């Protein structure tokens, strides 16, 4: 979905329980500015922000639904007016009645239009009110056979810019003597390699310097580790994208976080830079701490 010069404005609506929140979260992960539970009458001034923001809000998504009560009745007219003003699209999320009933029962919450009736009464009332909006929607996703991860992936594929990364990988070097980072997904230990600290010519340099890098990467086992670990991470990163896991961190440690871990992180970043759908970020947590 290509962005226009004036910005994009997406209205997310649909049946309660069909996955509006999941879709909104996926859009937010893609960099959209998302506003939830908005009365249709507020959409006009919100659209104005795309012009006033001078490019700061190029993509806005507004979640609009029957929680707006009687205010929701103006939706069709408001949407029609907005379409005449710019790049405005409506995404409608739907699911079959039996699936919606099971979803509401699993979370033990009433339907917003249920009143004194049954879940199915609320669903049928909502469907009757939303049918005209569904028919006029630009985009439709039936989530009956989708779990939250599959829905998030479909939304990401639908709205990602061509070539945009779907997963952000942080490669983090650290020193074990300063503690193992806890907010990471994978940890690898480089202390099986000789420590450049004991080489006086290398001690004051770091793994970002060519002499230390060449020394570390030429040690026995270094190349074998990098080959194997790169091959191990590739299917993991592909799986993260399939499961719509948007961020992960791989921590590489050595004693002080200055030589071996830094050199290996830099080399891993080089090797994984071309991984499909992945943006690689490098951090050296303890570099300069000694």
Short mmCIF file of the C-alpha atoms (twelve columns), coordinates in Angstrom:
data_MODEL
# 
_entry.id   MODEL 
# 
loop_
_atom_site.group_PDB 
_atom_site.id 
_atom_site.type_symbol 
_atom_site.label_atom_id 
_atom_site.label_alt_id 
_atom_site.label_comp_id 
_atom_site.label_asym_id 
_atom_site.label_seq_id 
_atom_site.Cartn_x 
_atom_site.Cartn_y 
_atom_site.Cartn_z 
_atom_site.pdbx_PDB_model_num 
ATOM 1   C CA . UNK A 1   0.000   0.000   0.000  1 
ATOM 2   C CA . UNK A 2   1.918   2.998   -1.249 1 
ATOM 3   C CA . UNK A 3   1.911   6.162   0.797  1 
ATOM 4   C CA . UNK A 4   0.696   9.316   -0.876 1 
ATOM 5   C CA . UNK A 5   2.562   12.600  -0.522 1 
ATOM 6   C CA . UNK A 6   -0.288  13.917  1.649  1 
ATOM 7   C CA . UNK A 7   -0.184  10.912  3.932  1 
ATOM 8   C CA . UNK A 8   -2.378  7.884   4.435  1 
ATOM 9   C CA . UNK A 9   -5.493  7.674   6.559  1 
ATOM 10  C CA . UNK A 10  -6.930  4.257   7.356  1 
ATOM 11  C CA . UNK A 11  -10.214 3.596   9.160  1 
ATOM 12  C CA . UNK A 12  -10.237 0.189   10.862 1 
ATOM 13  C CA . UNK A 13  -13.686 -1.133  11.668 1 
ATOM 14  C CA . UNK A 14  -15.654 -4.365  11.654 1 
ATOM 15  C CA . UNK A 15  -17.345 -6.885  13.872 1 
ATOM 16  C CA . UNK A 16  -16.562 -6.975  17.578 1 
ATOM 17  C CA . UNK A 17  -14.296 -9.952  18.202 1 
ATOM 18  C CA . UNK A 18  -13.018 -10.052 14.621 1 
ATOM 19  C CA . UNK A 19  -9.560  -8.762  15.512 1 
ATOM 20  C CA . UNK A 20  -9.591  -4.978  15.356 1 
ATOM 21  C CA . UNK A 21  -7.128  -4.650  18.253 1 
ATOM 22  C CA . UNK A 22  -4.746  -7.164  16.691 1 
ATOM 23  C CA . UNK A 23  -4.863  -5.275  13.397 1 
ATOM 24  C CA . UNK A 24  -4.288  -1.971  15.202 1 
ATOM 25  C CA . UNK A 25  -1.248  -3.384  17.027 1 
ATOM 26  C CA . UNK A 26  0.205   -4.682  13.764 1 
ATOM 27  C CA . UNK A 27  -0.218  -1.268  12.145 1 
ATOM 28  C CA . UNK A 28  1.429   0.408   15.140 1 
ATOM 29  C CA . UNK A 29  4.399   -1.954  14.779 1 
ATOM 30  C CA . UNK A 30  4.668   -0.771  11.168 1 
ATOM 31  C CA . UNK A 31  4.963   2.849   12.313 1 
ATOM 32  C CA . UNK A 32  1.355   3.985   11.931 1 
ATOM 33  C CA . UNK A 33  -0.101  6.457   14.426 1 
ATOM 34  C CA . UNK A 34  -3.073  4.503   15.779 1 
ATOM 35  C CA . UNK A 35  -6.092  5.946   17.630 1 
ATOM 36  C CA . UNK A 36  -8.589  3.495   19.149 1 
ATOM 37  C CA . UNK A 37  -12.321 3.758   19.912 1 
ATOM 38  C CA . UNK A 38  -12.787 7.037   18.098 1 
ATOM 39  C CA . UNK A 39  -16.275 8.496   17.340 1 
ATOM 40  C CA . UNK A 40  -16.659 9.012   13.566 1 
ATOM 41  C CA . UNK A 41  -17.259 12.733  14.095 1 
ATOM 42  C CA . UNK A 42  -13.644 13.128  15.309 1 
ATOM 43  C CA . UNK A 43  -12.224 11.670  12.087 1 
ATOM 44  C CA . UNK A 44  -12.406 14.990  10.235 1 
ATOM 45  C CA . UNK A 45  -10.120 16.933  12.622 1 
ATOM 46  C CA . UNK A 46  -7.863  13.876  12.871 1 
ATOM 47  C CA . UNK A 47  -7.459  13.877  9.097  1 
ATOM 48  C CA . UNK A 48  -6.443  17.529  9.320  1 
ATOM 49  C CA . UNK A 49  -3.436  16.441  11.371 1 
ATOM 50  C CA . UNK A 50  -1.961  14.731  8.324  1 
ATOM 51  C CA . UNK A 51  -1.692  18.181  6.710  1 
ATOM 52  C CA . UNK A 52  -0.713  20.062  9.878  1 
ATOM 53  C CA . UNK A 53  1.893   17.491  10.883 1 
ATOM 54  C CA . UNK A 54  4.246   18.456  8.045  1 
ATOM 55  C CA . UNK A 55  5.154   14.829  7.475  1 
ATOM 56  C CA . UNK A 56  5.368   13.901  11.162 1 
ATOM 57  C CA . UNK A 57  2.155   11.868  10.921 1 
ATOM 58  C CA . UNK A 58  2.270   10.420  7.399  1 
ATOM 59  C CA . UNK A 59  0.180   7.364   8.328  1 
ATOM 60  C CA . UNK A 60  -2.805  7.505   10.673 1 
ATOM 61  C CA . UNK A 61  -5.132  4.607   11.510 1 
ATOM 62  C CA . UNK A 62  -8.339  5.165   13.456 1 
ATOM 63  C CA . UNK A 63  -10.251 2.259   15.003 1 
ATOM 64  C CA . UNK A 64  -13.985 3.021   14.823 1 
ATOM 65  C CA . UNK A 65  -16.719 0.638   15.944 1 
ATOM 66  C CA . UNK A 66  -20.063 0.250   17.664 1 
ATOM 67  C CA . UNK A 67  -18.579 1.189   21.026 1 
ATOM 68  C CA . UNK A 68  -19.279 4.728   19.790 1 
ATOM 69  C CA . UNK A 69  -22.984 3.919   20.291 1 
ATOM 70  C CA . UNK A 70  -25.336 6.318   18.468 1 
ATOM 71  C CA . UNK A 71  -22.383 8.375   17.245 1 
ATOM 72  C CA . UNK A 72  -21.459 5.399   15.044 1 
ATOM 73  C CA . UNK A 73  -24.590 5.949   12.951 1 
ATOM 74  C CA . UNK A 74  -22.825 8.809   11.154 1 
ATOM 75  C CA . UNK A 75  -19.974 6.569   9.999  1 
ATOM 76  C CA . UNK A 76  -20.972 6.131   6.353  1 
ATOM 77  C CA . UNK A 77  -21.489 9.841   5.755  1 
ATOM 78  C CA . UNK A 78  -18.256 10.789  7.499  1 
ATOM 79  C CA . UNK A 79  -16.268 8.170   5.582  1 
ATOM 80  C CA . UNK A 80  -17.680 9.399   2.276  1 
ATOM 81  C CA . UNK A 81  -16.702 12.984  3.088  1 
ATOM 82  C CA . UNK A 82  -13.199 11.970  4.113  1 
ATOM 83  C CA . UNK A 83  -12.646 9.961   0.916  1 
ATOM 84  C CA . UNK A 84  -13.273 13.111  -1.101 1 
ATOM 85  C CA . UNK A 85  -10.509 14.913  0.805  1 
ATOM 86  C CA . UNK A 86  -7.577  12.586  0.473  1 
ATOM 87  C CA . UNK A 87  -6.111  9.104   0.585  1 
ATOM 88  C CA . UNK A 88  -8.621  7.506   2.964  1 
ATOM 89  C CA . UNK A 89  -9.391  3.798   3.014  1 
ATOM 90  C CA . UNK A 90  -11.634 1.596   5.142  1 
ATOM 91  C CA . UNK A 91  -10.441 -1.802  6.405  1 
ATOM 92  C CA . UNK A 92  -13.279 -4.069  7.554  1 
ATOM 93  C CA . UNK A 93  -12.616 -7.101  9.773  1 
ATOM 94  C CA . UNK A 94  -15.213 -9.848  9.789  1 
ATOM 95  C CA . UNK A 95  -15.735 -13.378 11.082 1 
ATOM 96  C CA . UNK A 96  -18.581 -15.890 11.069 1 
ATOM 97  C CA . UNK A 97  -21.204 -15.749 13.813 1 
ATOM 98  C CA . UNK A 98  -20.209 -19.083 15.371 1 
ATOM 99  C CA . UNK A 99  -16.545 -18.044 15.539 1 
ATOM 100 C CA . UNK A 100 -17.468 -14.726 17.156 1 
ATOM 101 C CA . UNK A 101 -19.622 -16.524 19.733 1 
ATOM 102 C CA . UNK A 102 -16.715 -18.826 20.650 1 
ATOM 103 C CA . UNK A 103 -14.332 -15.886 20.961 1 
ATOM 104 C CA . UNK A 104 -16.650 -13.952 23.275 1 
ATOM 105 C CA . UNK A 105 -17.295 -17.058 25.366 1 
ATOM 106 C CA . UNK A 106 -13.557 -17.729 25.701 1 
ATOM 107 C CA . UNK A 107 -12.928 -14.280 27.208 1 
ATOM 108 C CA . UNK A 108 -16.207 -14.274 29.177 1 
ATOM 109 C CA . UNK A 109 -17.225 -10.817 28.058 1 
ATOM 110 C CA . UNK A 110 -20.640 -9.667  26.807 1 
ATOM 111 C CA . UNK A 111 -21.145 -8.325  23.327 1 
ATOM 112 C CA . UNK A 112 -21.401 -4.480  23.337 1 
ATOM 113 C CA . UNK A 113 -24.880 -4.657  21.721 1 
ATOM 114 C CA . UNK A 114 -26.106 -7.713  23.623 1 
ATOM 115 C CA . UNK A 115 -28.187 -5.862  26.179 1 
ATOM 116 C CA . UNK A 116 -30.575 -8.286  27.888 1 
ATOM 117 C CA . UNK A 117 -30.350 -10.741 25.005 1 
ATOM 118 C CA . UNK A 118 -27.857 -13.450 24.057 1 
ATOM 119 C CA . UNK A 119 -24.422 -13.161 22.530 1 
ATOM 120 C CA . UNK A 120 -25.873 -14.151 19.179 1 
ATOM 121 C CA . UNK A 121 -28.530 -11.432 19.474 1 
ATOM 122 C CA . UNK A 122 -25.784 -8.828  19.925 1 
ATOM 123 C CA . UNK A 123 -23.752 -10.188 17.023 1 
ATOM 124 C CA . UNK A 124 -26.744 -10.189 14.676 1 
ATOM 125 C CA . UNK A 125 -27.691 -6.640  15.668 1 
ATOM 126 C CA . UNK A 126 -24.147 -5.462  15.025 1 
ATOM 127 C CA . UNK A 127 -23.946 -7.276  11.695 1 
ATOM 128 C CA . UNK A 128 -27.179 -5.631  10.551 1 
ATOM 129 C CA . UNK A 129 -25.799 -2.174  11.411 1 
ATOM 130 C CA . UNK A 130 -22.422 -2.833  9.791  1 
ATOM 131 C CA . UNK A 131 -23.515 -4.492  6.536  1 
ATOM 132 C CA . UNK A 132 -23.624 -1.200  4.558  1 
ATOM 133 C CA . UNK A 133 -20.132 -0.323  5.838  1 
ATOM 134 C CA . UNK A 134 -18.841 -3.788  4.959  1 
ATOM 135 C CA . UNK A 135 -20.168 -3.469  1.425  1 
ATOM 136 C CA . UNK A 136 -18.450 -0.108  0.969  1 
ATOM 137 C CA . UNK A 137 -15.117 -1.074  2.544  1 
ATOM 138 C CA . UNK A 138 -11.952 -0.822  0.465  1 
ATOM 139 C CA . UNK A 139 -10.312 -3.795  2.183  1 
ATOM 140 C CA . UNK A 140 -11.862 -6.853  3.840  1 
ATOM 141 C CA . UNK A 141 -10.241 -9.511  6.011  1 
ATOM 142 C CA . UNK A 142 -12.245 -12.534 7.157  1 
ATOM 143 C CA . UNK A 143 -10.548 -13.721 10.353 1 
ATOM 144 C CA . UNK A 144 -12.713 -16.803 10.918 1 
ATOM 145 C CA . UNK A 145 -9.811  -19.168 10.272 1 
ATOM 146 C CA . UNK A 146 -6.979  -16.928 11.472 1 
ATOM 147 C CA . UNK A 147 -5.299  -16.843 14.862 1 
ATOM 148 C CA . UNK A 148 -3.925  -13.532 16.163 1 
ATOM 149 C CA . UNK A 149 -0.452  -14.196 14.736 1 
ATOM 150 C CA . UNK A 150 -1.797  -15.041 11.284 1 
ATOM 151 C CA . UNK A 151 -4.001  -11.958 11.287 1 
ATOM 152 C CA . UNK A 152 -1.131  -9.717  12.343 1 
ATOM 153 C CA . UNK A 153 1.008   -11.197 9.577  1 
ATOM 154 C CA . UNK A 154 -1.723  -10.602 6.973  1 
ATOM 155 C CA . UNK A 155 -2.093  -6.977  8.063  1 
ATOM 156 C CA . UNK A 156 1.677   -6.521  7.996  1 
ATOM 157 C CA . UNK A 157 1.906   -7.955  4.501  1 
ATOM 158 C CA . UNK A 158 -0.995  -5.784  3.343  1 
ATOM 159 C CA . UNK A 159 0.409   -2.498  4.644  1 
ATOM 160 C CA . UNK A 160 4.187   -2.946  4.678  1 
ATOM 161 C CA . UNK A 161 6.039   -0.781  2.209  1 
ATOM 162 C CA . UNK A 162 7.829   -2.757  -0.471 1 
ATOM 163 C CA . UNK A 163 11.179  -3.906  0.857  1 
ATOM 164 C CA . UNK A 164 10.405  -2.804  4.419  1 
ATOM 165 C CA . UNK A 165 11.781  -4.923  7.248  1 
ATOM 166 C CA . UNK A 166 9.261   -7.106  9.047  1 
ATOM 167 C CA . UNK A 167 11.625  -8.002  11.877 1 
ATOM 168 C CA . UNK A 168 14.187  -5.915  13.763 1 
ATOM 169 C CA . UNK A 169 17.162  -7.821  15.120 1 
ATOM 170 C CA . UNK A 170 19.469  -6.308  17.738 1 
ATOM 171 C CA . UNK A 171 22.923  -7.858  18.042 1 
ATOM 172 C CA . UNK A 172 24.230  -6.969  21.493 1 
ATOM 173 C CA . UNK A 173 27.777  -7.460  22.785 1 
ATOM 174 C CA . UNK A 174 28.330  -7.589  26.546 1 
ATOM 175 C CA . UNK A 175 30.805  -8.542  29.243 1 
ATOM 176 C CA . UNK A 176 29.957  -11.421 31.571 1 
ATOM 177 C CA . UNK A 177 31.728  -9.670  34.434 1 
ATOM 178 C CA . UNK A 178 29.086  -6.935  34.244 1 
ATOM 179 C CA . UNK A 179 26.191  -9.391  34.241 1 
ATOM 180 C CA . UNK A 180 24.243  -11.290 31.612 1 
ATOM 181 C CA . UNK A 181 21.495  -9.139  30.017 1 
ATOM 182 C CA . UNK A 182 18.034  -10.400 30.878 1 
ATOM 183 C CA . UNK A 183 15.934  -8.810  28.124 1 
ATOM 184 C CA . UNK A 184 17.330  -10.936 25.287 1 
ATOM 185 C CA . UNK A 185 16.146  -13.918 23.264 1 
ATOM 186 C CA . UNK A 186 19.445  -15.736 22.670 1 
ATOM 187 C CA . UNK A 187 22.852  -15.694 24.400 1 
ATOM 188 C CA . UNK A 188 26.170  -16.987 23.026 1 
ATOM 189 C CA . UNK A 189 29.504  -17.174 24.888 1 
ATOM 190 C CA . UNK A 190 32.746  -16.195 23.127 1 
ATOM 191 C CA . UNK A 191 35.020  -17.118 26.021 1 
ATOM 192 C CA . UNK A 192 36.057  -20.263 24.147 1 
ATOM 193 C CA . UNK A 193 38.296  -17.999 22.030 1 
ATOM 194 C CA . UNK A 194 41.676  -16.669 23.219 1 
ATOM 195 C CA . UNK A 195 41.360  -13.290 24.941 1 
ATOM 196 C CA . UNK A 196 43.141  -10.405 23.137 1 
ATOM 197 C CA . UNK A 197 43.439  -8.723  26.536 1 
ATOM 198 C CA . UNK A 198 46.556  -10.814 27.175 1 
ATOM 199 C CA . UNK A 199 48.199  -9.503  24.018 1 
ATOM 200 C CA . UNK A 200 49.738  -6.155  24.964 1 
ATOM 201 C CA . UNK A 201 49.575  -4.897  21.374 1 
ATOM 202 C CA . UNK A 202 45.809  -5.478  21.312 1 
ATOM 203 C CA . UNK A 203 44.773  -4.807  24.916 1 
ATOM 204 C CA . UNK A 204 43.903  -1.130  24.473 1 
ATOM 205 C CA . UNK A 205 42.063  -1.704  21.197 1 
ATOM 206 C CA . UNK A 206 38.510  -3.022  20.779 1 
ATOM 207 C CA . UNK A 207 36.759  -5.516  18.564 1 
ATOM 208 C CA . UNK A 208 35.831  -2.649  16.256 1 
ATOM 209 C CA . UNK A 209 39.500  -2.202  15.343 1 
ATOM 210 C CA . UNK A 210 40.863  -4.198  12.425 1 
ATOM 211 C CA . UNK A 211 43.810  -5.681  14.318 1 
ATOM 212 C CA . UNK A 212 41.608  -7.089  17.091 1 
ATOM 213 C CA . UNK A 213 38.922  -8.215  14.658 1 
ATOM 214 C CA . UNK A 214 41.433  -10.067 12.500 1 
ATOM 215 C CA . UNK A 215 43.008  -11.672 15.570 1 
ATOM 216 C CA . UNK A 216 39.658  -12.861 16.995 1 
ATOM 217 C CA . UNK A 217 38.189  -14.115 13.747 1 
ATOM 218 C CA . UNK A 218 41.360  -16.014 12.824 1 
ATOM 219 C CA . UNK A 219 41.440  -18.057 16.056 1 
ATOM 220 C CA . UNK A 220 40.588  -21.775 15.837 1 
ATOM 221 C CA . UNK A 221 36.838  -22.271 16.146 1 
ATOM 222 C CA . UNK A 222 35.858  -18.684 15.328 1 
ATOM 223 C CA . UNK A 223 35.023  -19.265 11.683 1 
ATOM 224 C CA . UNK A 224 33.248  -22.540 12.458 1 
ATOM 225 C CA . UNK A 225 31.129  -20.844 15.128 1 
ATOM 226 C CA . UNK A 226 30.180  -17.958 12.855 1 
ATOM 227 C CA . UNK A 227 29.223  -20.262 9.990  1 
ATOM 228 C CA . UNK A 228 27.107  -22.502 12.214 1 
ATOM 229 C CA . UNK A 229 25.517  -19.718 14.246 1 
ATOM 230 C CA . UNK A 230 24.581  -17.719 11.165 1 
ATOM 231 C CA . UNK A 231 22.906  -20.803 9.701  1 
ATOM 232 C CA . UNK A 232 21.143  -21.382 13.012 1 
ATOM 233 C CA . UNK A 233 19.771  -17.838 13.188 1 
ATOM 234 C CA . UNK A 234 18.453  -17.660 9.632  1 
ATOM 235 C CA . UNK A 235 15.523  -20.105 10.095 1 
ATOM 236 C CA . UNK A 236 14.845  -18.578 13.521 1 
ATOM 237 C CA . UNK A 237 14.501  -15.114 11.973 1 
ATOM 238 C CA . UNK A 238 12.274  -16.502 9.230  1 
ATOM 239 C CA . UNK A 239 10.111  -18.170 11.884 1 
ATOM 240 C CA . UNK A 240 9.867   -14.949 13.876 1 
ATOM 241 C CA . UNK A 241 8.474   -13.243 10.789 1 
ATOM 242 C CA . UNK A 242 5.929   -16.006 10.242 1 
ATOM 243 C CA . UNK A 243 4.821   -15.653 13.869 1 
ATOM 244 C CA . UNK A 244 4.789   -11.853 13.584 1 
ATOM 245 C CA . UNK A 245 7.441   -11.399 16.287 1 
ATOM 246 C CA . UNK A 246 8.674   -7.965  15.300 1 
ATOM 247 C CA . UNK A 247 11.776  -7.659  17.525 1 
ATOM 248 C CA . UNK A 248 14.448  -9.959  18.909 1 
ATOM 249 C CA . UNK A 249 17.838  -9.577  20.578 1 
ATOM 250 C CA . UNK A 250 20.859  -11.852 20.281 1 
ATOM 251 C CA . UNK A 251 23.473  -11.239 22.977 1 
ATOM 252 C CA . UNK A 252 27.107  -12.222 22.414 1 
ATOM 253 C CA . UNK A 253 29.306  -12.194 25.501 1 
ATOM 254 C CA . UNK A 254 32.949  -12.366 26.467 1 
ATOM 255 C CA . UNK A 255 34.727  -11.507 29.702 1 
ATOM 256 C CA . UNK A 256 34.709  -7.715  29.477 1 
ATOM 257 C CA . UNK A 257 32.614  -6.976  26.398 1 
ATOM 258 C CA . UNK A 258 35.471  -5.208  24.630 1 
ATOM 259 C CA . UNK A 259 37.257  -7.563  22.260 1 
ATOM 260 C CA . UNK A 260 35.827  -10.974 21.300 1 
ATOM 261 C CA . UNK A 261 32.102  -10.265 21.670 1 
ATOM 262 C CA . UNK A 262 32.406  -6.946  19.848 1 
ATOM 263 C CA . UNK A 263 34.304  -8.467  16.924 1 
ATOM 264 C CA . UNK A 264 31.863  -11.359 16.611 1 
ATOM 265 C CA . UNK A 265 28.795  -9.084  16.784 1 
ATOM 266 C CA . UNK A 266 30.209  -6.887  14.022 1 
ATOM 267 C CA . UNK A 267 30.855  -9.931  11.853 1 
ATOM 268 C CA . UNK A 268 27.416  -11.432 12.539 1 
ATOM 269 C CA . UNK A 269 25.831  -8.116  11.594 1 
ATOM 270 C CA . UNK A 270 27.714  -8.170  8.304  1 
ATOM 271 C CA . UNK A 271 26.586  -11.731 7.567  1 
ATOM 272 C CA . UNK A 272 22.940  -11.160 8.517  1 
ATOM 273 C CA . UNK A 273 22.604  -7.776  6.820  1 
ATOM 274 C CA . UNK A 274 21.069  -9.416  3.744  1 
ATOM 275 C CA . UNK A 275 18.634  -11.669 5.635  1 
ATOM 276 C CA . UNK A 276 15.217  -11.227 3.944  1 
ATOM 277 C CA . UNK A 277 12.825  -8.973  5.845  1 
ATOM 278 C CA . UNK A 278 15.284  -8.274  8.685  1 
ATOM 279 C CA . UNK A 279 16.772  -4.953  9.802  1 
ATOM 280 C CA . UNK A 280 19.912  -5.426  11.899 1 
ATOM 281 C CA . UNK A 281 20.921  -3.066  14.696 1 
ATOM 282 C CA . UNK A 282 24.234  -3.334  16.591 1 
ATOM 283 C CA . UNK A 283 24.760  -2.359  20.240 1 
ATOM 284 C CA . UNK A 284 27.895  -2.718  22.349 1 
ATOM 285 C CA . UNK A 285 26.617  -2.530  25.926 1 
ATOM 286 C CA . UNK A 286 29.912  -2.547  27.828 1 
ATOM 287 C CA . UNK A 287 32.342  -1.117  25.310 1 
ATOM 288 C CA . UNK A 288 34.324  1.668   27.029 1 
ATOM 289 C CA . UNK A 289 33.171  0.612   30.476 1 
ATOM 290 C CA . UNK A 290 36.513  -0.711  31.686 1 
# 
